Amino acid sequence: MAGIFITVEGPDGAGKTSVLRELLPLLESTIKMNVVATREPGGSRIAEEIRELILNPQNTEMDIRTEALLYAAARRQHLIERINPALAKDALVICDRFVDSSLAYQGAARGIGISEVAAINHFATDGVTPDLTLYLDVEASVGIERINRNKETRQFDRLDQEKLEFHEAVRAAYLTLVAENPARITLIDASGTIEEVVAACLDQIKRVFPTKF
Ligand SMILES: Nc1ncnc2c1ncn2[C@@H]1O[C@H](COP(=O)(O)OP(=O)(O)OP(=O)(O)O)[C@@H](O)[C@H]1O
Ligand SMILES: Cc1cn([C@H]2C[C@H](O)[C@@H](COP(=O)(O)O)O2)c(=O)[nH]c1=O
């Protein structure tokens, strides 16, 4: 496919949603491609319904493998309906979370195992892999503090309810993924202001795809 696939990853509260909100108009006004912004879990009607099911704080009895399969199912539907068609039309697709989230949250923090979760995701995606992943790095405690500080402006979901150790395991897993995939994943320090993080993301996209600007 001729498009470009970029994913944005990070622990809860790293600022992905806030950064993408500001990055999007900057990208649209500078890059010589159509830009499609989307998110996981969700991004299509069926996948958004699966999102509701996964993140509903009342679903406390959800088994961890059921959770992993639901994320993979939502991903499959979203990929087929939104990501692949946009890439086929040469668009830049920028997606808030993708397979790395499942590896960090379900594979590592839930303890299912990275290779097991990678296998179900390979089935779900046919091996589609981002061209570039921007990993927004903050201490887990900073992310949780941000979410707690702004509780009224953001829905508090089932995964936000996890203990700090869970979020620390997520961050540790992401740092391992960064170390293992240096050509694809770039670590962006997300402890600064939103403007600083947006600028670092845009710089990196320009550095990796200079001919597209
Ligand atoms: N760089 C920043 N400095 C201070 N506060 C921030 C920063 N980035 C985001 N925030 C605030 O932190 C909260 C969480 O941000 P946001 O929803 O963008 O994070 P996220 O990575 O998308 O989280 P999640 O993955 O849990 O949805 C928001 O209230 C946002 O205003
Ligand atoms: C894609 C994906 C997400 N999660 C988790 C991470 C968050 O806690 C929630 C929702 O994500 P959002 O950034 O708040 O929209 O779901 C996960 O555990 N596994 C995944 O594959």
PDB file of N, CA and C in Angstrom, residues 166-202:
ATOM      1  N   PHE A 166       0.063  -1.691  37.781  1.00  0.00           N
ATOM      2  CA  PHE A 166      -0.367  -2.113  36.440  1.00  0.00           C
ATOM      3  C   PHE A 166       0.156  -1.107  35.402  1.00  0.00           C
ATOM      4  N   HIS A 167      -0.043   0.178  35.679  1.00  0.00           N
ATOM      5  CA  HIS A 167       0.376   1.207  34.724  1.00  0.00           C
ATOM      6  C   HIS A 167       1.904   1.273  34.628  1.00  0.00           C
ATOM      7  N   GLU A 168       2.585   0.951  35.731  1.00  0.00           N
ATOM      8  CA  GLU A 168       4.056   0.910  35.679  1.00  0.00           C
ATOM      9  C   GLU A 168       4.526  -0.262  34.813  1.00  0.00           C
ATOM     10  N   ALA A 169       3.807  -1.377  34.878  1.00  0.00           N
ATOM     11  CA  ALA A 169       4.158  -2.537  34.031  1.00  0.00           C
ATOM     12  C   ALA A 169       3.921  -2.202  32.561  1.00  0.00           C
ATOM     13  N   VAL A 170       2.854  -1.432  32.291  1.00  0.00           N
ATOM     14  CA  VAL A 170       2.574  -1.003  30.908  1.00  0.00           C
ATOM     15  C   VAL A 170       3.746  -0.173  30.400  1.00  0.00           C
ATOM     16  N   ARG A 171       4.184   0.798  31.211  1.00  0.00           N
ATOM     17  CA  ARG A 171       5.283   1.675  30.753  1.00  0.00           C
ATOM     18  C   ARG A 171       6.569   0.865  30.543  1.00  0.00           C
ATOM     19  N   ALA A 172       6.869  -0.038  31.463  1.00  0.00           N
ATOM     20  CA  ALA A 172       8.093  -0.851  31.330  1.00  0.00           C
ATOM     21  C   ALA A 172       8.043  -1.662  30.034  1.00  0.00           C
ATOM     22  N   ALA A 173       6.854  -2.190  29.713  1.00  0.00           N
ATOM     23  CA  ALA A 173       6.721  -2.985  28.477  1.00  0.00           C
ATOM     24  C   ALA A 173       6.939  -2.106  27.250  1.00  0.00           C
ATOM     25  N   TYR A 174       6.394  -0.890  27.284  1.00  0.00           N
ATOM     26  CA  TYR A 174       6.610   0.026  26.150  1.00  0.00           C
ATOM     27  C   TYR A 174       8.100   0.317  25.977  1.00  0.00           C
ATOM     28  N   LEU A 175       8.806   0.530  27.095  1.00  0.00           N
ATOM     29  CA  LEU A 175      10.234   0.850  26.990  1.00  0.00           C
ATOM     30  C   LEU A 175      11.001  -0.331  26.377  1.00  0.00           C
ATOM     31  N   THR A 176      10.565  -1.547  26.688  1.00  0.00           N
ATOM     32  CA  THR A 176      11.181  -2.725  26.071  1.00  0.00           C
ATOM     33  C   THR A 176      10.885  -2.748  24.567  1.00  0.00           C
ATOM     34  N   LEU A 177       9.632  -2.434  24.209  1.00  0.00           N
ATOM     35  CA  LEU A 177       9.274  -2.413  22.771  1.00  0.00           C
ATOM     36  C   LEU A 177      10.109  -1.370  22.023  1.00  0.00           C
ATOM     37  N   VAL A 178      10.339  -0.210  22.657  1.00  0.00           N
ATOM     38  CA  VAL A 178      11.158   0.837  22.024  1.00  0.00           C
ATOM     39  C   VAL A 178      12.569   0.301  21.791  1.00  0.00           C
ATOM     40  N   ALA A 179      13.127  -0.357  22.811  1.00  0.00           N
ATOM     41  CA  ALA A 179      14.496  -0.879  22.701  1.00  0.00           C
ATOM     42  C   ALA A 179      14.597  -1.964  21.627  1.00  0.00           C
ATOM     43  N   GLU A 180      13.529  -2.750  21.477  1.00  0.00           N
ATOM     44  CA  GLU A 180      13.556  -3.857  20.519  1.00  0.00           C
ATOM     45  C   GLU A 180      13.213  -3.438  19.081  1.00  0.00           C
ATOM     46  N   ASN A 181      12.608  -2.250  18.920  1.00  0.00           N
ATOM     47  CA  ASN A 181      12.168  -1.822  17.580  1.00  0.00           C
ATOM     48  C   ASN A 181      12.663  -0.407  17.279  1.00  0.00           C
ATOM     49  N   PRO A 182      13.985  -0.192  17.334  1.00  0.00           N
ATOM     50  CA  PRO A 182      14.489   1.182  17.208  1.00  0.00           C
ATOM     51  C   PRO A 182      14.208   1.811  15.843  1.00  0.00           C
ATOM     52  N   ALA A 183      14.077   1.013  14.801  1.00  0.00           N
ATOM     53  CA  ALA A 183      13.845   1.597  13.474  1.00  0.00           C
ATOM     54  C   ALA A 183      12.405   2.089  13.322  1.00  0.00           C
ATOM     55  N   ARG A 184      11.488   1.496  14.065  1.00  0.00           N
ATOM     56  CA  ARG A 184      10.068   1.877  13.916  1.00  0.00           C
ATOM     57  C   ARG A 184       9.578   2.813  15.015  1.00  0.00           C
ATOM     58  N   ILE A 185       9.997   2.575  16.263  1.00  0.00           N
ATOM     59  CA  ILE A 185       9.405   3.323  17.388  1.00  0.00           C
ATOM     60  C   ILE A 185      10.359   4.416  17.862  1.00  0.00           C
ATOM     61  N   THR A 186       9.830   5.647  17.946  1.00  0.00           N
ATOM     62  CA  THR A 186      10.610   6.775  18.474  1.00  0.00           C
ATOM     63  C   THR A 186      10.043   7.174  19.821  1.00  0.00           C
ATOM     64  N   LEU A 187      10.908   7.287  20.805  1.00  0.00           N
ATOM     65  CA  LEU A 187      10.464   7.749  22.128  1.00  0.00           C
ATOM     66  C   LEU A 187      10.422   9.275  22.128  1.00  0.00           C
ATOM     67  N   ILE A 188       9.258   9.804  22.499  1.00  0.00           N
ATOM     68  CA  ILE A 188       9.070  11.256  22.631  1.00  0.00           C
ATOM     69  C   ILE A 188       8.855  11.544  24.119  1.00  0.00           C
ATOM     70  N   ASP A 189       9.655  12.441  24.667  1.00  0.00           N
ATOM     71  CA  ASP A 189       9.477  12.821  26.077  1.00  0.00           C
ATOM     72  C   ASP A 189       8.163  13.599  26.192  1.00  0.00           C
ATOM     73  N   ALA A 190       7.190  13.018  26.907  1.00  0.00           N
ATOM     74  CA  ALA A 190       5.861  13.639  27.000  1.00  0.00           C
ATOM     75  C   ALA A 190       5.644  14.299  28.362  1.00  0.00           C
ATOM     76  N   SER A 191       6.742  14.604  29.059  1.00  0.00           N
ATOM     77  CA  SER A 191       6.590  15.221  30.392  1.00  0.00           C
ATOM     78  C   SER A 191       6.486  16.745  30.291  1.00  0.00           C
ATOM     79  N   GLY A 192       6.790  17.301  29.110  1.00  0.00           N
ATOM     80  CA  GLY A 192       6.723  18.760  28.948  1.00  0.00           C
ATOM     81  C   GLY A 192       5.308  19.232  28.642  1.00  0.00           C
ATOM     82  N   THR A 193       5.222  20.461  28.102  1.00  0.00           N
ATOM     83  CA  THR A 193       3.898  21.001  27.765  1.00  0.00           C
ATOM     84  C   THR A 193       3.360  20.294  26.514  1.00  0.00           C
ATOM     85  N   ILE A 194       2.054  20.418  26.310  1.00  0.00           N
ATOM     86  CA  ILE A 194       1.441  19.798  25.121  1.00  0.00           C
ATOM     87  C   ILE A 194       2.098  20.371  23.853  1.00  0.00           C
ATOM     88  N   GLU A 195       2.372  21.683  23.856  1.00  0.00           N
ATOM     89  CA  GLU A 195       2.970  22.328  22.676  1.00  0.00           C
ATOM     90  C   GLU A 195       4.344  21.725  22.375  1.00  0.00           C
ATOM     91  N   GLU A 196       5.131  21.480  23.432  1.00  0.00           N
ATOM     92  CA  GLU A 196       6.469  20.897  23.233  1.00  0.00           C
ATOM     93  C   GLU A 196       6.366  19.486  22.655  1.00  0.00           C
ATOM     94  N   VAL A 197       5.407  18.730  23.144  1.00  0.00           N
ATOM     95  CA  VAL A 197       5.252  17.342  22.670  1.00  0.00           C
ATOM     96  C   VAL A 197       4.775  17.347  21.207  1.00  0.00           C
ATOM     97  N   VAL A 198       3.842  18.232  20.890  1.00  0.00           N
ATOM     98  CA  VAL A 198       3.349  18.343  19.500  1.00  0.00           C
ATOM     99  C   VAL A 198       4.515  18.674  18.569  1.00  0.00           C
ATOM    100  N   ALA A 199       5.356  19.631  18.961  1.00  0.00           N
ATOM    101  CA  ALA A 199       6.486  20.044  18.119  1.00  0.00           C
ATOM    102  C   ALA A 199       7.453  18.870  17.912  1.00  0.00           C
ATOM    103  N   ALA A 200       7.704  18.108  18.968  1.00  0.00           N
ATOM    104  CA  ALA A 200       8.625  16.963  18.846  1.00  0.00           C
ATOM    105  C   ALA A 200       8.047  15.903  17.904  1.00  0.00           C
ATOM    106  N   CYS A 201       6.735  15.687  17.978  1.00  0.00           N
ATOM    107  CA  CYS A 201       6.088  14.690  17.090  1.00  0.00           C
ATOM    108  C   CYS A 201       6.177  15.141  15.634  1.00  0.00           C
ATOM    109  N   LEU A 202       5.860  16.412  15.386  1.00  0.00           N
ATOM    110  CA  LEU A 202       5.890  16.931  14.008  1.00  0.00           C
ATOM    111  C   LEU A 202       7.312  16.865  13.452  1.00  0.00           C
TER     112      LEU A 202
END
